[in-house]
PDB file of C-alpha atoms in Angstrom:
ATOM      1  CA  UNK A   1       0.000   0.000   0.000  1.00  0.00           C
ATOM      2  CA  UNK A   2       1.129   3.401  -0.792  1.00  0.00           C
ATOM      3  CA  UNK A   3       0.374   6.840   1.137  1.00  0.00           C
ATOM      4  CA  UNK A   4       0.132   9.885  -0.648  1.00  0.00           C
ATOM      5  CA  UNK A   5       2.702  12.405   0.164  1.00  0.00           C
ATOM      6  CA  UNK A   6       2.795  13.921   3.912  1.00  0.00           C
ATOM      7  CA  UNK A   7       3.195  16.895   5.426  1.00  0.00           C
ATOM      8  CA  UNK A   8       6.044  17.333   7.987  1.00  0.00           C
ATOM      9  CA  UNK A   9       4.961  18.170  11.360  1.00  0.00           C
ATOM     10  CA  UNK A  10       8.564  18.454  13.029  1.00  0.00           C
ATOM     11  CA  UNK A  11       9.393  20.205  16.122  1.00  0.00           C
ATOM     12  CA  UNK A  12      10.138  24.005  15.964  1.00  0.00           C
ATOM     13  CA  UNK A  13      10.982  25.118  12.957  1.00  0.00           C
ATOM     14  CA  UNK A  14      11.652  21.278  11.130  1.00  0.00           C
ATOM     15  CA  UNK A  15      10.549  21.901   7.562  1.00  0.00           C
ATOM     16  CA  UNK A  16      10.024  19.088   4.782  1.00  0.00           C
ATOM     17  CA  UNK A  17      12.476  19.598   2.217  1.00  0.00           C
ATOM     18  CA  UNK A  18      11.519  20.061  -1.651  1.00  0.00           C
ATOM     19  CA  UNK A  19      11.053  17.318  -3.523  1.00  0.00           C
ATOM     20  CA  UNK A  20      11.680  16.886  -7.560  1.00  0.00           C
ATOM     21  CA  UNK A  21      10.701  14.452 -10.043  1.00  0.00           C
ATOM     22  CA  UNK A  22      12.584  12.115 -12.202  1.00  0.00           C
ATOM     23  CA  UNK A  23      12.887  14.850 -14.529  1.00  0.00           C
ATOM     24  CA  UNK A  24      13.904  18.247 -12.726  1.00  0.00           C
ATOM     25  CA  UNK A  25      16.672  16.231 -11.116  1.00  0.00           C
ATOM     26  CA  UNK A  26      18.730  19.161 -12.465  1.00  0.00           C
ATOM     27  CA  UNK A  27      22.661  19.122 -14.214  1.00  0.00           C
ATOM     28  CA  UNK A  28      23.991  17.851 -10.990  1.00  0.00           C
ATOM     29  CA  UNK A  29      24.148  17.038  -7.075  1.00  0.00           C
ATOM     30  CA  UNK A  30      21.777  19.267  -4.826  1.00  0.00           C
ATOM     31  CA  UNK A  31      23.497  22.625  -3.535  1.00  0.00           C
ATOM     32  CA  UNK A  32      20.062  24.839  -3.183  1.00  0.00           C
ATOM     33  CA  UNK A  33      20.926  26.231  -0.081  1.00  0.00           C
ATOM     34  CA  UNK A  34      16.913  27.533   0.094  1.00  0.00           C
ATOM     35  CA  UNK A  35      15.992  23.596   1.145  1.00  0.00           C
ATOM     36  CA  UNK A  36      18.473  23.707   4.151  1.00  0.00           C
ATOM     37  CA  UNK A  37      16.753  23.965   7.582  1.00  0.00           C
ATOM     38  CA  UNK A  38      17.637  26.156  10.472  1.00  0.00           C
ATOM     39  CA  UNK A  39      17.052  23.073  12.748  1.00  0.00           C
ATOM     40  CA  UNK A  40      19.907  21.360  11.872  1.00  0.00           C
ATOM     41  CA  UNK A  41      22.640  24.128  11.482  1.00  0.00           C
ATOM     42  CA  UNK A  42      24.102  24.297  14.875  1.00  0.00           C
ATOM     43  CA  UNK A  43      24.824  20.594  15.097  1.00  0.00           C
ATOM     44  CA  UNK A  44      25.962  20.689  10.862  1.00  0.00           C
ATOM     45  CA  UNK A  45      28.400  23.636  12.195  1.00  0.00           C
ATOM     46  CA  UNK A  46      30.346  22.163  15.120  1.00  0.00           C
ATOM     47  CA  UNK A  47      34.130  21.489  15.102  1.00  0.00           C
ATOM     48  CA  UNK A  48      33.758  18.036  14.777  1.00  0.00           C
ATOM     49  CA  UNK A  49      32.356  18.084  11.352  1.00  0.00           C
ATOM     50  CA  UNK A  50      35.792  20.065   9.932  1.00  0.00           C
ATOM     51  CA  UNK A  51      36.487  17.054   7.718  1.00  0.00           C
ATOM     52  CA  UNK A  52      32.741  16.253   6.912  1.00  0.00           C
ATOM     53  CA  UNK A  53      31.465  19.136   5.673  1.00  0.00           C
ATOM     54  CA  UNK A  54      32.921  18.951   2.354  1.00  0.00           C
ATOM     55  CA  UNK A  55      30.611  15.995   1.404  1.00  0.00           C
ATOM     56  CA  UNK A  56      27.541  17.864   2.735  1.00  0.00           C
ATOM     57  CA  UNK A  57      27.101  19.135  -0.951  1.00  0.00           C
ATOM     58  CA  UNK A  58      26.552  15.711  -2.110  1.00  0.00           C
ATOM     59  CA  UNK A  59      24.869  14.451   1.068  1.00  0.00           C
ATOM     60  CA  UNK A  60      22.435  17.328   1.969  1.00  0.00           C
ATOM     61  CA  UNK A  61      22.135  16.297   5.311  1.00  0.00           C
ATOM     62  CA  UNK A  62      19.580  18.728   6.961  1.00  0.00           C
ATOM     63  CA  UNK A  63      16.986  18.553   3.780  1.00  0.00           C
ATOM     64  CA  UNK A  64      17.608  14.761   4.779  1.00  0.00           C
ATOM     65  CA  UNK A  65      16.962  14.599   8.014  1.00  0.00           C
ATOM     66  CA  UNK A  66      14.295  16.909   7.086  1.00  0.00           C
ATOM     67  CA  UNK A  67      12.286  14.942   4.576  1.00  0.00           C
ATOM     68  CA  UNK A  68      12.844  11.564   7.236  1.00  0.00           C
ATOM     69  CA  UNK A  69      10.926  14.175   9.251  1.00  0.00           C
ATOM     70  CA  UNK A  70      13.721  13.547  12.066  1.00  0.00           C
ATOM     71  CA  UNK A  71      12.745  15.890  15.571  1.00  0.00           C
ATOM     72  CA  UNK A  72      15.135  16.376  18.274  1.00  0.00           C
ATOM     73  CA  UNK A  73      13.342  14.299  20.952  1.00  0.00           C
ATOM     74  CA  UNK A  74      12.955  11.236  18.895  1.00  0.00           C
ATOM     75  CA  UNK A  75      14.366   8.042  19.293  1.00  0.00           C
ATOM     76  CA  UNK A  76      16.601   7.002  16.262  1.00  0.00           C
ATOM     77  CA  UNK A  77      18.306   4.116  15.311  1.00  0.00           C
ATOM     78  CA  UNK A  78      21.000   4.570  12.711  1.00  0.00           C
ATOM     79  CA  UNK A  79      22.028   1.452  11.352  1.00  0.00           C
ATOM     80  CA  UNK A  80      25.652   0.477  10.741  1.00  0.00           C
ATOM     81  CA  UNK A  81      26.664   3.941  10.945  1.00  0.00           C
ATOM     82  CA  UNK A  82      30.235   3.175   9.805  1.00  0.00           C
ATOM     83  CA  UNK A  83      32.324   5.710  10.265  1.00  0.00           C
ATOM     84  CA  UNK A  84      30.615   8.026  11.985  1.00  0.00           C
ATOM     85  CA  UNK A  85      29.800  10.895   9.850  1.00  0.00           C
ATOM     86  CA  UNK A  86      25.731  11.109   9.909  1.00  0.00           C
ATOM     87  CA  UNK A  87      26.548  10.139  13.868  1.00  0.00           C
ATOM     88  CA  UNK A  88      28.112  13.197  14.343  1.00  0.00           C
ATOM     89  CA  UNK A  89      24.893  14.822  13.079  1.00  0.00           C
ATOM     90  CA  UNK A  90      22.148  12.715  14.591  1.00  0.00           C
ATOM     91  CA  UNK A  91      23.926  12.041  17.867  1.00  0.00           C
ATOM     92  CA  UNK A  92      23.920  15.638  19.112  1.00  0.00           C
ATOM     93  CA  UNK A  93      20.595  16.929  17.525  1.00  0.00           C
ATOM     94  CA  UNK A  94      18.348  14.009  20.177  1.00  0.00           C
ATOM     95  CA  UNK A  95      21.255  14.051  22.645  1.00  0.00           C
ATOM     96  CA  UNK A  96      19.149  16.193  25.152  1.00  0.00           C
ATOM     97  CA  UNK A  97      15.515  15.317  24.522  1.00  0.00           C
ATOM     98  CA  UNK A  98      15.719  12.294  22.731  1.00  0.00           C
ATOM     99  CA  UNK A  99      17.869   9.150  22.472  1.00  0.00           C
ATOM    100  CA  UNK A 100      20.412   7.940  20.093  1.00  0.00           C
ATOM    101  CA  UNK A 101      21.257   3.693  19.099  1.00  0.00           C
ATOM    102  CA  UNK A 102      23.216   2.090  16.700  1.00  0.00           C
ATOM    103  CA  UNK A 103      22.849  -0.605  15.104  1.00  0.00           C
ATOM    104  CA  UNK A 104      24.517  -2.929  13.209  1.00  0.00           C
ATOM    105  CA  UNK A 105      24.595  -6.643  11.619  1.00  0.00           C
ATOM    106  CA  UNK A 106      26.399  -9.759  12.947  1.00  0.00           C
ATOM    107  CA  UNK A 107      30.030  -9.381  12.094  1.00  0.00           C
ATOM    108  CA  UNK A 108      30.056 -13.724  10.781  1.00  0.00           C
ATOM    109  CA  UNK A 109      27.694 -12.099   7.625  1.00  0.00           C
ATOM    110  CA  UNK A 110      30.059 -10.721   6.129  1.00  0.00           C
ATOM    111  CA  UNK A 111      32.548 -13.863   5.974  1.00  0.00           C
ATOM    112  CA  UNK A 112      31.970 -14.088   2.470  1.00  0.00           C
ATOM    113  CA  UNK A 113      34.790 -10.951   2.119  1.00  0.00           C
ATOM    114  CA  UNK A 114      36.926 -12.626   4.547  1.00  0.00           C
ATOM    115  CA  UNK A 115      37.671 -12.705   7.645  1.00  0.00           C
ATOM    116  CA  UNK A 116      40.024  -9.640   7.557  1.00  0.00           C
ATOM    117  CA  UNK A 117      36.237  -7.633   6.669  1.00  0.00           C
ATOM    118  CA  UNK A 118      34.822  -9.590   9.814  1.00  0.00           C
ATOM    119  CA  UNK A 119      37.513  -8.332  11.817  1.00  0.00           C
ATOM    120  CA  UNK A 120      37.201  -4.728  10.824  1.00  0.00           C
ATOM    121  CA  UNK A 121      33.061  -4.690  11.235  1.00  0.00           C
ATOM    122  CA  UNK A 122      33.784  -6.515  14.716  1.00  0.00           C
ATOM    123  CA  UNK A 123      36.452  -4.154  15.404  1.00  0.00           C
ATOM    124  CA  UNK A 124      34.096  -1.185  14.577  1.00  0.00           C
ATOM    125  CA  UNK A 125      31.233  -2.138  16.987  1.00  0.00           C
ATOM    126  CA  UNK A 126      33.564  -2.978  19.778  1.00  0.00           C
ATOM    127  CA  UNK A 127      34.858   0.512  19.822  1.00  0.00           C
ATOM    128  CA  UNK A 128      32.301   2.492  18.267  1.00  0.00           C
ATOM    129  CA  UNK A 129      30.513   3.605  21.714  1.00  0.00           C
ATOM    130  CA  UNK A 130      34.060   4.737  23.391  1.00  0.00           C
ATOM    131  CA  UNK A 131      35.626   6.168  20.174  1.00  0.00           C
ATOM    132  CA  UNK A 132      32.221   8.168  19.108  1.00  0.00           C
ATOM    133  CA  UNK A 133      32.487   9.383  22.646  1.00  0.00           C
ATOM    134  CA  UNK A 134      35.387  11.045  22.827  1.00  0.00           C
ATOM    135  CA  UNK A 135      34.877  13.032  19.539  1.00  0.00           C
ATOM    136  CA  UNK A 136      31.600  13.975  20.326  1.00  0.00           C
ATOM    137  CA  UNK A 137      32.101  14.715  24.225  1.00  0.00           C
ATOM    138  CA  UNK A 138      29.082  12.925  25.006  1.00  0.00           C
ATOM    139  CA  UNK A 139      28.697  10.396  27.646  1.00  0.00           C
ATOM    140  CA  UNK A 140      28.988   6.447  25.973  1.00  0.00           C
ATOM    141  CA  UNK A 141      26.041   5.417  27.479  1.00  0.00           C
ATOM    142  CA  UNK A 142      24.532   7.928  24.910  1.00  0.00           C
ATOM    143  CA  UNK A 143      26.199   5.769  21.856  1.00  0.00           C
ATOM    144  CA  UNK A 144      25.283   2.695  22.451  1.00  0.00           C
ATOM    145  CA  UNK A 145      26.157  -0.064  19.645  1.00  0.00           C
ATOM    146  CA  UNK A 146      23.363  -2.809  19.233  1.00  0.00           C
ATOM    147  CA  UNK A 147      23.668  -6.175  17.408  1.00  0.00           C
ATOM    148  CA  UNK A 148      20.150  -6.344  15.257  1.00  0.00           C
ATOM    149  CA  UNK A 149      19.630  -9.888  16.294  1.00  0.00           C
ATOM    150  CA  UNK A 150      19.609  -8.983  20.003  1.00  0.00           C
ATOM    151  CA  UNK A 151      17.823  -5.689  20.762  1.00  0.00           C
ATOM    152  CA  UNK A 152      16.711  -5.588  24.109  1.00  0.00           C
ATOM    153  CA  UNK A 153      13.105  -5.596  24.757  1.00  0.00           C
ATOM    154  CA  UNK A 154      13.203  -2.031  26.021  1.00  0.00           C
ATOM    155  CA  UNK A 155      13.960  -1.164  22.398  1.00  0.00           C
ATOM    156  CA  UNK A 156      11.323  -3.135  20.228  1.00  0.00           C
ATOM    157  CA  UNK A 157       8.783  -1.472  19.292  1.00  0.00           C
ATOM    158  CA  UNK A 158      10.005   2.139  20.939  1.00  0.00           C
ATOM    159  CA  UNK A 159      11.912   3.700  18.534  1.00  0.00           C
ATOM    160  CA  UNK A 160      10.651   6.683  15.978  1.00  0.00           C
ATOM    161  CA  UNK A 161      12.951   6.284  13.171  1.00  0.00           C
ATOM    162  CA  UNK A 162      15.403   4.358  11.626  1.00  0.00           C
ATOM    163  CA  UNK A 163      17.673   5.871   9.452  1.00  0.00           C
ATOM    164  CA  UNK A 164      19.519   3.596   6.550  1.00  0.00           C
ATOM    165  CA  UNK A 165      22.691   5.632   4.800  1.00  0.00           C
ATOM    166  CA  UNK A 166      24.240   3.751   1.837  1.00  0.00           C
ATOM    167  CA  UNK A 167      24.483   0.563   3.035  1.00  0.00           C
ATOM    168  CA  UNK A 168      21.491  -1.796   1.630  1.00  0.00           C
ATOM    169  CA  UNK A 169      23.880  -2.918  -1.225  1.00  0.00           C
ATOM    170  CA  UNK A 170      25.751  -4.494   2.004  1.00  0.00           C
ATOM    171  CA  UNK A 171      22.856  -6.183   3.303  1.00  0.00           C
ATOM    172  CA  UNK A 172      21.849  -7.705  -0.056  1.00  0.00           C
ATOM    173  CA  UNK A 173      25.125  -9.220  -0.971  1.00  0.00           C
ATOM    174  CA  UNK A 174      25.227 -10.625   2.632  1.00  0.00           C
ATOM    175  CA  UNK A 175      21.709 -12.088   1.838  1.00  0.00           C
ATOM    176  CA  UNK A 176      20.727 -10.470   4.805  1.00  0.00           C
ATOM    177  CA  UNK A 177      18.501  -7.743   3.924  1.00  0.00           C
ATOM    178  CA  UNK A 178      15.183  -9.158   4.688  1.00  0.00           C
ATOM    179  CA  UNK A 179      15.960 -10.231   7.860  1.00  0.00           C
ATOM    180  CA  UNK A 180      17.668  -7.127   8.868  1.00  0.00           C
ATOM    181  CA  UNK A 181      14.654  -4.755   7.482  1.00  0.00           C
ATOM    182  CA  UNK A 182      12.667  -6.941   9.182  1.00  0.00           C
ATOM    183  CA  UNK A 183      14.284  -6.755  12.797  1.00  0.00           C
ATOM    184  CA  UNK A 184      14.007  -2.462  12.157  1.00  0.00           C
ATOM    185  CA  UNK A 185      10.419  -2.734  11.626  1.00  0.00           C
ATOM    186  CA  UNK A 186       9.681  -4.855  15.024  1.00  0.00           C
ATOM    187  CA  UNK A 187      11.978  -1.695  16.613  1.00  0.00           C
ATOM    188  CA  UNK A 188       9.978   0.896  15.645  1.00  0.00           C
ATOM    189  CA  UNK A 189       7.004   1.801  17.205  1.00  0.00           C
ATOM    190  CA  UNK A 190       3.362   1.642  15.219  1.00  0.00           C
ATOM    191  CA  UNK A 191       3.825   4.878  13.143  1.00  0.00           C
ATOM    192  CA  UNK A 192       7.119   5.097  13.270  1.00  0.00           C
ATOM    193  CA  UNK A 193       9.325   5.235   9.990  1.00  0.00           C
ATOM    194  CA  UNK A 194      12.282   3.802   8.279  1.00  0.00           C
ATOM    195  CA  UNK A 195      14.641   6.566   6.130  1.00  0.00           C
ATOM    196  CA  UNK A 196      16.246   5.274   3.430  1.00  0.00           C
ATOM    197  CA  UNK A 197      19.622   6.087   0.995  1.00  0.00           C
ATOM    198  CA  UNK A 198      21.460   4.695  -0.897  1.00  0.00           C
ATOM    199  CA  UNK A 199      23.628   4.385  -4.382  1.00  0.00           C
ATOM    200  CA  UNK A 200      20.563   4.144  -7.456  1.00  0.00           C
ATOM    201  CA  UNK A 201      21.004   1.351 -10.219  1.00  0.00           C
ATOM    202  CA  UNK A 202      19.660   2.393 -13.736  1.00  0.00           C
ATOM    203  CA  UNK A 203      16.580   0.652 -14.321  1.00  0.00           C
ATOM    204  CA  UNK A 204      18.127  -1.282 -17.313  1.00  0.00           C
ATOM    205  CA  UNK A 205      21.102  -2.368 -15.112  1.00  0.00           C
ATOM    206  CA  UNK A 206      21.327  -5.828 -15.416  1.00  0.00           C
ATOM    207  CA  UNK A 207      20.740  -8.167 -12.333  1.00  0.00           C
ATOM    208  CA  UNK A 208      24.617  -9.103 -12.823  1.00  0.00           C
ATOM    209  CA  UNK A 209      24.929  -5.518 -11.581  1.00  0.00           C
ATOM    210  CA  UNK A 210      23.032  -5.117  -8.793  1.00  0.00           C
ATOM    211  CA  UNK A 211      23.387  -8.240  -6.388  1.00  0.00           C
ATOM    212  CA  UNK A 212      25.109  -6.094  -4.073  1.00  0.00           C
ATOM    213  CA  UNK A 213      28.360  -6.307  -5.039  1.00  0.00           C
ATOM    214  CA  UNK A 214      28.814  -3.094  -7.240  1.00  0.00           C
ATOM    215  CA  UNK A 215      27.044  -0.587  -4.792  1.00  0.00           C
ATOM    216  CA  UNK A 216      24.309   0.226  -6.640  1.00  0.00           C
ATOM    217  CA  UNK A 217      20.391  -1.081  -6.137  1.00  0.00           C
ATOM    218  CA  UNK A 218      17.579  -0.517  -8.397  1.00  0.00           C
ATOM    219  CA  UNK A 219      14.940   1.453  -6.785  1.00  0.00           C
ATOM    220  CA  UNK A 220      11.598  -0.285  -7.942  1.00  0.00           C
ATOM    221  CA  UNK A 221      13.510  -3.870  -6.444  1.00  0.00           C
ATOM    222  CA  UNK A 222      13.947  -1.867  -3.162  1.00  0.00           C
ATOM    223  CA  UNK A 223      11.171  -0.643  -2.763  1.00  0.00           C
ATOM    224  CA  UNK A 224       9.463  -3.916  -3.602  1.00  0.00           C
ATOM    225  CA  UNK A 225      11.996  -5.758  -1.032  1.00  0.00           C
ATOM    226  CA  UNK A 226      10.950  -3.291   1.899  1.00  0.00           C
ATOM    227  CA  UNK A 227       6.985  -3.308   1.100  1.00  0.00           C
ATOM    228  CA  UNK A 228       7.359  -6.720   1.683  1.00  0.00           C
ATOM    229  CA  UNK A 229       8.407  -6.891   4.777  1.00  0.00           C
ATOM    230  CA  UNK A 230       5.344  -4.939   6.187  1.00  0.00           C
ATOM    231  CA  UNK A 231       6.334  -1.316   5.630  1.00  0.00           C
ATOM    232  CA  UNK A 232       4.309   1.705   3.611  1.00  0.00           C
ATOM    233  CA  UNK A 233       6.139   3.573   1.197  1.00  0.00           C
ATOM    234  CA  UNK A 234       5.281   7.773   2.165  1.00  0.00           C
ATOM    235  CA  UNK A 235       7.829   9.140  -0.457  1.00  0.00           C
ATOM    236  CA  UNK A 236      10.400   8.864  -2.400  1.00  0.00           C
ATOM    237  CA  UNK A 237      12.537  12.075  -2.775  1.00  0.00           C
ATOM    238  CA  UNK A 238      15.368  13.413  -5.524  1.00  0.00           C
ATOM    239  CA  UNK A 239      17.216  15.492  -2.579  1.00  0.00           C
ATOM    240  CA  UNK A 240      20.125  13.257  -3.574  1.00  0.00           C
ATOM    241  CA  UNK A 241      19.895  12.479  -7.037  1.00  0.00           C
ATOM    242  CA  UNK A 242      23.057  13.321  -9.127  1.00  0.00           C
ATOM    243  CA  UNK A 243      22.059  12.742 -12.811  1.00  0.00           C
ATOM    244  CA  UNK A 244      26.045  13.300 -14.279  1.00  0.00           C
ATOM    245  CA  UNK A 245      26.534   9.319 -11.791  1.00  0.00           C
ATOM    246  CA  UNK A 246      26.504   6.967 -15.476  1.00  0.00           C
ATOM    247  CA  UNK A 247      26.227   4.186 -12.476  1.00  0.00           C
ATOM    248  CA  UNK A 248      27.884   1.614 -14.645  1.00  0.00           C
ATOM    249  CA  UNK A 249      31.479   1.531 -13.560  1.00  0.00           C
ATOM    250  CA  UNK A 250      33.122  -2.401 -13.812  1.00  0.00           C
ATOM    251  CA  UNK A 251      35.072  -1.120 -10.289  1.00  0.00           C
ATOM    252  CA  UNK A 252      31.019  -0.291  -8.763  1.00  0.00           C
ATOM    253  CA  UNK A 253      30.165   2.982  -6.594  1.00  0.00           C
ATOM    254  CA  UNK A 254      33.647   3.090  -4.957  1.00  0.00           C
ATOM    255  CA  UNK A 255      35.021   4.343  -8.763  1.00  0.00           C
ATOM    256  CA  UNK A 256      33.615   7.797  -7.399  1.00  0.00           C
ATOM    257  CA  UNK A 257      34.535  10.346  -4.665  1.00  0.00           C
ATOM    258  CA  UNK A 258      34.945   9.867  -1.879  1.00  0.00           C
ATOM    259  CA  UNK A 259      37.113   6.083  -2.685  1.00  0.00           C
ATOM    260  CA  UNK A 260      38.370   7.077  -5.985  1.00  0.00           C
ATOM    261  CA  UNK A 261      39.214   3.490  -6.223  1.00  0.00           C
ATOM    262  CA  UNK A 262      40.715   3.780  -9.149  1.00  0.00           C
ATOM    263  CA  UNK A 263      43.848   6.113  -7.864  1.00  0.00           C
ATOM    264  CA  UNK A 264      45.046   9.153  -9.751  1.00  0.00           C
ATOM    265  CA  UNK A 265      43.514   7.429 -12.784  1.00  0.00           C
ATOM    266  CA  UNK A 266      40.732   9.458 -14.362  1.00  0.00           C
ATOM    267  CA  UNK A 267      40.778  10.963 -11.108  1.00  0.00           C
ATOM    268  CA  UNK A 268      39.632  14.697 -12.292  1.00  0.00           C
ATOM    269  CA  UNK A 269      36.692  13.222 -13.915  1.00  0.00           C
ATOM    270  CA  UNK A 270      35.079  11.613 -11.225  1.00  0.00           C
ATOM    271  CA  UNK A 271      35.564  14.224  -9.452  1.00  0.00           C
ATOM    272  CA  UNK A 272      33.604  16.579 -11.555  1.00  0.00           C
ATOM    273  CA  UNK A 273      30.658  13.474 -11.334  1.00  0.00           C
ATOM    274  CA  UNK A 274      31.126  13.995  -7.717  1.00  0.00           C
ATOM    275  CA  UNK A 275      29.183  11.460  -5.453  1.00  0.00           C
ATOM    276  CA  UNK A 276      26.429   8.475  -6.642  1.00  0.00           C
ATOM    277  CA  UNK A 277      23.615   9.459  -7.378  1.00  0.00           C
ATOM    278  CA  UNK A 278      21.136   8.040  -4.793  1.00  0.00           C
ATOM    279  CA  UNK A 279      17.532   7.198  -3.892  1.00  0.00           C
ATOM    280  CA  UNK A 280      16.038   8.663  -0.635  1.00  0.00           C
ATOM    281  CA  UNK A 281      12.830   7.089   0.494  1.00  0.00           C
ATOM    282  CA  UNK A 282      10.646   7.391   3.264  1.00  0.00           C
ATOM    283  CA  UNK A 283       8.550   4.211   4.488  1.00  0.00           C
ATOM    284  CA  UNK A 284       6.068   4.181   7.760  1.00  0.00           C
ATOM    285  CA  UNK A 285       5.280   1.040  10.073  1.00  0.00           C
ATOM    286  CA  UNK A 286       1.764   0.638   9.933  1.00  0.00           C
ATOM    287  CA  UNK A 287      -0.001   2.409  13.108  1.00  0.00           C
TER     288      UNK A 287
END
């Protein structure tokens, strides 16, 4: 079932951000500073986001947030938040009125990289509430890491949103994804909602090409994937579409900034493609 497109009703000043169709994606990524929201800019202007603000122009995070309709005394999961750098916006923003949890897979899923890749993702969540800590100067209890598989009953079916950044290609080759997407929806609470980005798939893309393995995920098979798992599609946005992203590189996603996987090689003109371009939707647990 599918909702017709919602209002935001955020706290203070939250505003949804503009949306575009397919075909006023524009000539490149999103830079219209008239979509950012004033909610957002303290925690999008602190010292700790030196290094990350130079992917904010590829990222938008406050029309983001915005659209996922994210309020400061929410409850948010963000799953396998990786390095960090949507925790050092989220984090902060519910720190005093609402609460913050990551989340992330079982570290034995990814075994089919190798077990240097289990390592690191086992590394990561072992250190993630101390090291998050420290940069942030917020107490650890405050970043907790979560395996999906055993949330604590305190947490099922409390949480507002869950917020998904770039990773579902992850989950897919792991042959996880169900079952993960599945474990987010019995977190959230009836009404709650699930944010979604990540890299977009053409829709000719060949299945060959979008297992998992290459970054990129059609949006239709997505969509489809979540649906079934119980959730309601609200909207699907262009705030991070990048038309100039070809999204047929033999390398995958990580041919573009910010890997550059390739090295110096062609290096200038992936840089002018700048980031994937990417699919941000917006599904709601029924209430």
């Amino acid at each position: 079932m599918r909702l017709g497109a919602v209002g935001v009703m955020l706290a203070g000043a939250l505003a949804l951000a503009g949306c575009t169709s397919e075909e006023d994606r524009g000539d490149g990524p999103s830079t219209d500073a008239s979509r950012s929201d004033s909610a957002f800019d303290e925690v999008l202007a602190a010292d700790v986001r030196a290094k990350d603000r130079a992917r904010d122009q590829y990222r938008n995070p406050a029309e983001t947030l915005a659209f996922f309709q994210v309020a400061p005394d929410h409850t948010v999961i963000e799953y396998a938040p990786g390095g960090g750098w949507y925790t050092r916006i989220l984090a902060p923003f519910v720190a005093e009125n609402g609460r913050y949890r990551a989340v992330g897979f079982a570290p034995g899923s990814a075994s089919s990289l190798g077990e240097d890749v289990v390592e690191r993702v086992r590394e990561r969540g072992r250190t993630f509430s101390a090291r998050l800590s420290k940069m942030l100067e917020l107490p650890a209890d405050k970043l907790p890491y979560l395996a999906s598989s055993e949330l604590p009953e305190d947490v099922v079916g409390t949480v507002d949103r869950v917020l998904i950044f770039r990773t579902m290609h992850n989950l897919k080759r792991f042959g996880i994804a169900e079952a993960e997407i599945k474990s987010m929806f019995d977190a959230l609470k009836p009404g709650g909602m699930l944010g979604v980005v990540q890299h977009r798939a053409k829709d000719d893309a060949p299945s060959s090409y979008v297992d998992g393995n290459k970054g990129y995920l059609k949006q239709s098979e997505l969509t489809q994937l979540i649906e079934s798992t119980g959730f309601e599609l609200v909207e699907a946005s262009e705030i991070n579409a990048n038309p100039r992203d070809t999204a047929d590189y033999p390398g995958g996603v990580w041919t573009l900034p910010p890997s550059f996987a390739k090295g110096d090689e062609d290096r200038e003109k992936y840089a002018e493609i700048g980031e994937s371009d990417r699919m941000t939707l917006l599904f709601k647990k029924p209430e």
